Short mmCIF file of C-alpha atoms and ligand atoms in Angstrom, two decimals:
data_model
loop_
_atom_site.label_atom_id
_atom_site.label_comp_id
_atom_site.label_asym_id
_atom_site.label_seq_id
_atom_site.Cartn_x
_atom_site.Cartn_y
_atom_site.Cartn_z
CA UNK A 73 0.09 -0.01 0.04
CA UNK A 74 1.29 3.30 -0.83
CA UNK A 75 2.31 5.55 2.11
CA UNK A 76 2.86 8.97 0.20
CA UNK A 77 1.08 11.66 1.99
CA UNK A 78 -0.83 14.31 0.07
CA UNK A 79 0.10 17.83 1.42
CA UNK A 80 -2.27 20.67 1.98
CA UNK A 81 -1.45 24.10 2.79
CA UNK A 82 -4.16 26.07 4.84
CA UNK A 83 -4.13 29.48 6.47
CA UNK A 84 -2.29 29.58 9.67
CA UNK A 85 -4.35 32.25 11.60
CA UNK A 86 -6.78 34.58 9.96
CA UNK A 87 -10.33 34.51 8.42
CA UNK A 88 -9.78 31.37 6.51
CA UNK A 89 -8.27 29.15 9.28
CA UNK A 90 -11.20 28.26 11.51
CA UNK A 91 -13.57 27.15 8.68
CA UNK A 92 -10.76 25.27 6.87
CA UNK A 93 -9.89 23.40 10.22
CA UNK A 94 -13.41 22.72 10.70
CA UNK A 95 -14.00 21.49 7.05
CA UNK A 96 -11.30 18.73 7.28
CA UNK A 97 -12.34 17.64 10.90
CA UNK A 98 -16.02 17.08 9.39
CA UNK A 99 -14.59 14.95 6.62
CA UNK A 100 -13.41 12.81 9.40
CA UNK A 101 -9.54 13.56 9.00
CA UNK A 102 -7.98 13.80 12.40
CA UNK A 103 -4.91 15.91 13.11
CA UNK A 104 -3.56 18.59 15.65
CA UNK A 105 -3.56 22.28 14.93
CA UNK A 106 -1.95 24.14 17.70
CA UNK A 107 -1.16 27.93 17.30
CA UNK A 108 2.53 27.19 17.14
CA UNK A 109 2.49 24.33 14.91
CA UNK A 110 3.47 24.82 11.27
CA UNK A 111 2.97 21.23 10.08
CA UNK A 112 0.66 18.46 11.21
CA UNK A 113 0.34 14.85 10.03
CA UNK A 114 -3.02 13.30 10.36
CA UNK A 115 -3.29 10.06 12.32
CA UNK A 116 -6.10 8.44 10.20
CA UNK A 117 -5.38 9.84 6.73
CA UNK A 118 -2.55 10.05 4.49
CA UNK A 119 -2.42 13.87 4.56
CA UNK A 120 0.09 16.17 5.81
CA UNK A 121 -1.21 19.85 6.65
CA UNK A 122 1.02 22.92 6.36
CA UNK A 123 0.04 25.90 8.20
CA UNK A 124 1.22 29.26 6.32
CA UNK A 125 0.24 32.70 5.56
CA UNK A 126 -2.61 32.81 2.92
CA UNK A 127 -0.43 35.00 0.37
CA UNK A 128 2.19 32.17 0.22
CA UNK A 129 -0.62 29.37 -0.35
CA UNK A 130 -0.96 29.65 -4.36
CA UNK A 131 2.60 29.60 -4.94
CA UNK A 132 3.44 26.85 -2.93
CA UNK A 133 0.68 24.87 -4.63
CA UNK A 134 1.67 26.16 -8.15
CA UNK A 135 5.44 24.94 -7.24
CA UNK A 136 4.48 21.79 -5.97
CA UNK A 137 5.58 22.28 -2.22
CA UNK A 138 2.09 21.74 -1.30
CA UNK A 139 -0.28 19.45 -3.42
CA UNK A 140 -3.48 21.28 -2.35
CA UNK A 141 -4.40 24.57 -0.74
CA UNK A 142 -7.38 26.53 0.80
CA UNK A 143 -7.36 30.01 -0.42
CA UNK A 144 -9.54 33.13 -0.89
CA UNK A 145 -10.46 33.23 -4.59
CA UNK A 146 -9.45 36.97 -4.67
CA UNK A 147 -6.03 36.16 -3.49
CA UNK A 148 -5.93 33.44 -6.13
CA UNK A 149 -7.02 35.44 -8.94
CA UNK A 150 -4.90 38.31 -7.97
CA UNK A 151 -1.72 36.30 -8.03
CA UNK A 152 -2.45 34.77 -11.28
CA UNK A 153 -0.97 31.45 -10.36
CA UNK A 154 -1.27 28.30 -12.47
CA UNK A 155 -3.18 26.15 -10.17
CA UNK A 156 -6.56 23.71 -10.64
CA UNK A 157 -9.45 25.32 -8.83
CA UNK A 158 -10.90 21.88 -7.40
CA UNK A 159 -14.01 23.18 -5.31
CA UNK A 160 -15.83 26.20 -4.24
CA UNK A 161 -15.92 25.76 -0.30
CA UNK A 162 -18.80 28.19 0.46
CA UNK A 163 -17.04 30.16 3.34
CA UNK A 164 -15.12 33.22 3.88
CA UNK A 165 -17.54 34.83 1.19
CA UNK A 166 -16.88 38.30 0.44
CA UNK A 167 -16.55 40.91 -2.43
CA UNK A 168 -13.90 43.33 -3.66
CA UNK A 169 -15.87 46.62 -4.28
CA UNK A 170 -15.09 50.10 -5.23
CA UNK A 171 -15.69 52.77 -2.71
CA UNK A 172 -15.64 56.57 -2.51
CA UNK A 173 -16.11 59.03 0.33
CA UNK A 174 -19.95 59.13 1.40
CA UNK A 175 -20.67 62.81 0.41
CA UNK A 176 -19.37 62.28 -3.15
CA UNK A 177 -22.01 62.13 -5.89
CA UNK A 178 -21.65 58.86 -7.75
CA UNK A 179 -23.28 58.37 -11.04
CA UNK A 180 -21.59 55.25 -12.71
CA UNK A 181 -18.24 53.91 -13.28
CA UNK A 182 -17.47 56.63 -15.53
CA UNK A 183 -16.99 58.54 -12.27
CA UNK A 184 -13.61 56.73 -11.80
CA UNK A 185 -12.20 58.37 -15.13
CA UNK A 186 -9.07 60.27 -14.22
CA UNK A 187 -9.48 59.44 -10.57
CA UNK A 188 -6.69 57.57 -8.08
CA UNK A 189 -7.80 54.27 -6.42
CA UNK A 190 -5.92 52.77 -3.73
CA UNK A 191 -5.96 48.89 -3.30
CA UNK A 192 -4.13 45.84 -2.45
CA UNK A 193 -5.62 43.99 -5.39
CA UNK A 194 -4.21 46.19 -8.54
CA UNK A 195 -4.58 43.14 -10.97
CA UNK A 196 -8.08 42.60 -10.26
CA UNK A 197 -8.93 46.40 -10.04
CA UNK A 198 -7.31 47.04 -13.27
CA UNK A 199 -8.63 44.44 -15.40
CA UNK A 200 -12.13 45.30 -14.04
CA UNK A 201 -11.59 49.21 -14.98
CA UNK A 202 -10.03 48.12 -18.21
CA UNK A 203 -13.17 45.74 -18.96
CA UNK A 204 -15.44 48.79 -18.27
CA UNK A 205 -13.41 51.30 -20.33
CA UNK A 206 -12.58 53.31 -17.40
CA UNK A 207 -9.02 55.06 -17.32
CA UNK A 208 -7.96 55.48 -13.67
CA UNK A 209 -4.81 55.30 -11.61
CA UNK A 210 -4.64 52.27 -9.11
CA UNK A 211 -1.90 52.66 -6.30
CA UNK A 212 -0.93 49.57 -4.70
CA UNK A 213 -0.75 49.70 -0.72
CA UNK A 214 -0.71 46.66 1.45
CA UNK A 215 -2.85 47.46 4.35
CA UNK A 216 -5.31 50.02 6.01
CA UNK A 217 -6.74 50.70 2.25
CA UNK A 218 -9.95 52.29 3.81
CA UNK A 219 -8.01 55.32 5.24
CA UNK A 220 -6.32 56.31 1.86
CA UNK A 221 -9.06 58.80 0.81
CA UNK A 222 -9.26 60.73 4.37
CA UNK A 223 -5.60 61.24 4.24
CA UNK A 224 -5.67 62.27 0.60
CA UNK A 225 -3.59 59.31 -0.85
CA UNK A 226 -6.67 58.42 -3.33
CA UNK A 227 -9.91 59.41 -4.52
CA UNK A 228 -11.31 56.14 -3.92
CA UNK A 229 -10.55 52.55 -2.97
CA UNK A 230 -10.92 48.94 -4.01
CA UNK A 231 -11.01 46.79 -1.02
CA UNK A 232 -12.46 43.50 0.39
CA UNK A 233 -15.98 44.15 1.99
CA UNK A 234 -18.11 41.75 3.98
CA UNK A 235 -20.59 43.26 6.18
CA UNK A 236 -19.69 46.97 4.88
CA UNK A 237 -19.15 48.16 8.54
CA UNK A 238 -15.38 49.19 7.97
CA UNK A 239 -16.51 51.28 5.05
CA UNK A 240 -19.10 52.95 7.07
CA UNK A 241 -16.75 53.77 9.92
CA UNK A 242 -14.35 55.27 7.69
CA UNK A 243 -16.87 57.66 6.04
CA UNK A 244 -16.88 55.69 2.59
CA UNK A 245 -19.82 54.00 0.56
CA UNK A 246 -19.70 51.37 -1.77
CA UNK A 247 -20.39 51.99 -5.23
CA UNK A 248 -19.39 49.01 -7.50
CA UNK A 249 -18.76 45.46 -6.89
CA UNK A 250 -15.57 44.32 -8.76
CA UNK A 251 -15.17 40.65 -7.72
CA UNK A 252 -17.03 37.99 -5.53
CA UNK A 253 -14.97 35.79 -3.53
CA UNK A 254 -15.12 32.78 -1.12
CA UNK A 255 -12.82 30.20 0.10
CA UNK A 256 -11.71 27.64 -2.69
CA UNK A 257 -9.85 24.30 -2.66
CA UNK A 258 -6.97 24.39 -5.17
CA UNK A 259 -4.68 21.65 -6.36
CA UNK A 260 -1.35 21.56 -8.13
CA UNK A 261 -1.67 20.76 -12.04
CA UNK A 262 0.56 17.89 -11.99
CA UNK A 263 -0.47 15.53 -9.11
CA UNK A 264 0.85 11.82 -9.03
CA UNK A 265 -1.94 9.13 -9.71
CA UNK A 266 -1.83 8.25 -6.07
CA UNK A 267 -2.20 11.78 -4.95
CA UNK A 268 -5.21 12.20 -7.29
CA UNK A 269 -6.83 9.29 -5.70
CA UNK A 270 -6.23 10.75 -2.50
CA UNK A 271 -7.85 14.09 -3.83
CA UNK A 272 -10.70 12.20 -4.99
CA UNK A 273 -11.44 10.68 -1.72
CA UNK A 274 -11.23 14.08 0.07
CA UNK A 275 -13.81 15.62 -2.75
CA UNK A 276 -16.16 12.78 -2.01
CA UNK A 277 -16.08 13.69 1.78
CA UNK A 278 -16.33 17.46 1.36
CA UNK A 279 -19.42 16.69 -1.09
CA UNK A 280 -21.10 14.70 1.51
CA UNK A 281 -20.35 17.28 4.26
CA UNK A 282 -21.62 20.15 2.16
CA UNK A 283 -24.72 18.16 1.04
CA UNK A 284 -25.48 17.64 4.74
CA UNK A 285 -25.06 21.21 5.50
CA UNK A 286 -27.92 22.27 3.15
CA UNK A 287 -30.42 19.41 4.14
CA UNK A 288 -32.22 18.82 7.14
CA UNK A 289 -33.85 15.71 8.60
CA UNK A 290 -37.47 16.58 9.16
CA UNK A 291 -39.74 14.36 11.58
CA UNK A 292 -43.40 15.30 11.94
CA UNK A 293 -46.56 13.73 12.99
CA UNK A 294 -49.97 13.70 11.25
CA UNK A 295 -53.10 11.77 11.27
CA UNK A 296 -53.81 9.18 8.48
CA UNK A 297 -56.20 11.45 6.33
CA UNK A 298 -53.47 14.11 6.30
CA UNK A 299 -50.67 11.97 5.11
CA UNK A 300 -51.33 12.27 1.23
CA UNK A 301 -51.43 16.12 1.65
CA UNK A 302 -48.26 16.38 3.57
CA UNK A 303 -46.26 13.93 1.44
CA UNK A 304 -47.25 16.18 -1.59
CA UNK A 305 -45.60 19.11 -0.03
CA UNK A 306 -42.46 17.40 0.97
CA UNK A 307 -39.90 17.58 -1.91
CA UNK A 308 -37.85 14.60 -0.12
CA UNK A 309 -34.69 12.51 -1.25
CA UNK A 310 -37.33 10.02 -2.62
CA UNK A 311 -40.73 9.36 -1.08
CA UNK A 312 -40.64 9.97 2.73
CA UNK A 313 -40.61 7.02 5.31
CA UNK A 314 -44.09 6.79 7.07
CA UNK A 315 -43.92 5.04 10.55
CA UNK A 316 -47.13 4.13 12.60
CA UNK A 317 -47.32 5.75 16.12
CA UNK A 318 -48.77 3.84 18.94
CA UNK A 319 -51.81 5.89 18.79
CA UNK A 320 -54.09 4.33 16.20
CA UNK A 321 -54.57 6.36 13.11
CA UNK A 322 -51.31 8.61 13.56
CA UNK A 323 -48.03 8.28 11.60
CA UNK A 324 -44.71 9.77 11.97
CA UNK A 325 -43.26 11.38 8.78
CA UNK A 326 -39.44 11.35 7.96
CA UNK A 327 -37.90 13.15 5.22
CA UNK A 328 -34.87 15.31 4.08
CA UNK A 329 -35.25 18.73 2.82
CA UNK A 330 -33.14 21.55 1.94
CA UNK A 331 -33.42 24.36 4.58
CA UNK A 332 -34.53 26.92 2.25
CA UNK A 333 -37.58 24.45 1.28
CA UNK A 334 -38.32 23.96 4.74
CA UNK A 335 -38.76 27.73 5.65
CA UNK A 336 -41.14 28.00 2.31
CA UNK A 337 -43.31 25.09 3.30
CA UNK A 338 -43.40 25.16 7.18
CA UNK A 339 -47.04 27.09 7.29
CA UNK A 340 -48.62 24.83 4.41
CA UNK A 341 -47.34 21.80 6.38
CA UNK A 342 -49.15 23.02 9.56
CA UNK A 343 -52.37 23.80 7.53
CA UNK A 344 -52.11 20.43 6.08
CA UNK A 345 -52.34 18.91 9.70
CA UNK A 346 -48.74 18.44 10.46
CA UNK A 347 -47.74 18.29 14.34
CA UNK A 348 -44.76 18.07 16.51
CA UNK A 349 -42.53 19.05 13.69
CA UNK A 350 -38.74 18.46 14.46
CA UNK A 351 -36.00 19.51 12.18
CA UNK A 352 -32.79 17.85 12.76
CA UNK A 353 -29.25 18.69 11.27
CA UNK A 354 -27.51 16.10 9.01
CA UNK A 355 -23.85 15.53 9.55
CA UNK A 356 -23.11 13.81 6.20
CA UNK A 357 -25.12 12.71 3.33
CA UNK A 358 -24.18 10.53 0.43
CA UNK A 359 -26.45 10.06 -2.48
O1 PRT B 1344 -2.04 36.69 7.86
P1 PRT B 1344 -2.39 36.38 6.58
O2 PRT B 1344 -1.77 36.91 5.41
O3 PRT B 1344 -2.63 34.85 6.44
O4 PRT B 1344 -3.85 36.91 6.45
P2 PRT B 1344 -4.63 38.13 5.91
O5 PRT B 1344 -4.65 39.09 6.86
O6 PRT B 1344 -3.89 38.46 4.58
O7 PRT B 1344 -6.02 37.63 5.48
P3 PRT B 1344 -7.28 37.61 6.40
O8 PRT B 1344 -7.28 36.37 7.29
O9 PRT B 1344 -7.88 38.91 6.88
O10 PRT B 1344 -8.43 37.34 5.17
C1 PRT B 1344 -8.12 36.00 4.64
C2 PRT B 1344 -9.28 35.84 3.39
O11 PRT B 1344 -10.66 35.99 4.01
C3 PRT B 1344 -9.31 37.01 2.39
O12 PRT B 1344 -8.48 36.76 1.53
C4 PRT B 1344 -10.70 36.89 1.93
O13 PRT B 1344 -10.86 36.01 0.85
C5 PRT B 1344 -11.61 36.30 3.20
N1 PRT B 1344 -12.22 37.33 3.76
C6 PRT B 1344 -13.65 37.41 3.98
C7 PRT B 1344 -11.98 38.72 4.04
C8 PRT B 1344 -13.20 39.36 4.60
N2 PRT B 1344 -14.17 38.54 4.74
C9 PRT B 1344 -13.00 40.52 5.24
N3 PRT B 1344 -13.74 41.25 5.88
N4 PRT B 1344 -10.74 39.38 4.07
C10 PRT B 1344 -10.56 40.61 4.49
N5 PRT B 1344 -11.74 41.25 4.99
C11 PRT B 1344 -11.27 42.53 5.63
C12 PRT B 1344 -11.18 43.63 4.64
O14 PRT B 1344 -10.16 43.73 4.21
C13 PRT B 1344 -11.68 45.05 5.37
O15 PRT B 1344 -10.71 45.53 6.13
O16 PRT B 1344 -12.32 43.14 6.57
C14 PRT B 1344 -12.64 44.57 6.39
C15 PRT B 1344 -14.02 44.73 5.86
O17 PRT B 1344 -14.93 43.90 6.77
P4 PRT B 1344 -16.28 44.36 6.91
O18 PRT B 1344 -17.05 43.24 7.47
O19 PRT B 1344 -16.19 45.58 7.83
O20 PRT B 1344 -17.02 44.91 5.49
ZN1 ZN B 1345 -2.57 37.54 3.78
#
């Protein structure tokens, strides 16, 4: 049996770290991740974790120092590294946006013609401006981009926004979205056959975790005459299980539905006679 470990780089500490660790733990991969550790080998899966600064991850994966990595799409696209994007991971969602001082009158993107824009993402910003026919000057700065307009360093900024709180507290307003980002799993372009097989196993587990996150296990009680109406409302995996209760004429109905669907149909379920509705999380789901 091959003992070659697959190596994955994840962020040591920052906005990607916690969810990255959680994802691999939910995939049943055991490993230690202490603050000071730079490397950790799993005790139950042939995988080795490297804990790095996020900016270094795409380069390490491109060079093959790491086989896989978890990185924000914003950083990956800015760096233009030659790696494979294997999977969107659905966490660390944010957007790269253009913002200007709150009291400025904004019309459309032509506002930025002849203006200066401070950003840590010069490549993404420039290609967006170019695609939209705007001639502005971008100034690359590495941190505290949001203070640039107030100190006279630039007319506007192009920075990562999540809640919008940082822009607000710096007297800025978001005027255009440049790029939408989330964490992605990336891979080196030339994985060996044995590492590809390991990656397939990891993807299979991530899929099961992700499907489980969106789905809920719903249990409800209903009397016999209401069962057909309720079944018609439930979009379950197949048809729901109907289990008789001790009380004659009553049944328990079990089904799997997506959380969004559930909130849409809850009222109709109650009107149709559903009682004692329980909604349970699903840890993993394999279809
Ligand atoms: O130390 P290291 O280099 O590893 O980390 P870092 O400081 O470079 O990155 P980190 O941990 O801050 O972010 C890692 C990744 O998280 C980013 O590349 C994005 O993909 C993603 N992400 C998600 C965010 C945010 N949300 C976010 N809100 N990255 C940064 N921010 C910052 C933003 O720069 C701005 O200063 O938060 C502020 C805005 O937040 P709101 O909520 O006030 O809008
Ligand atoms: Zn960084």
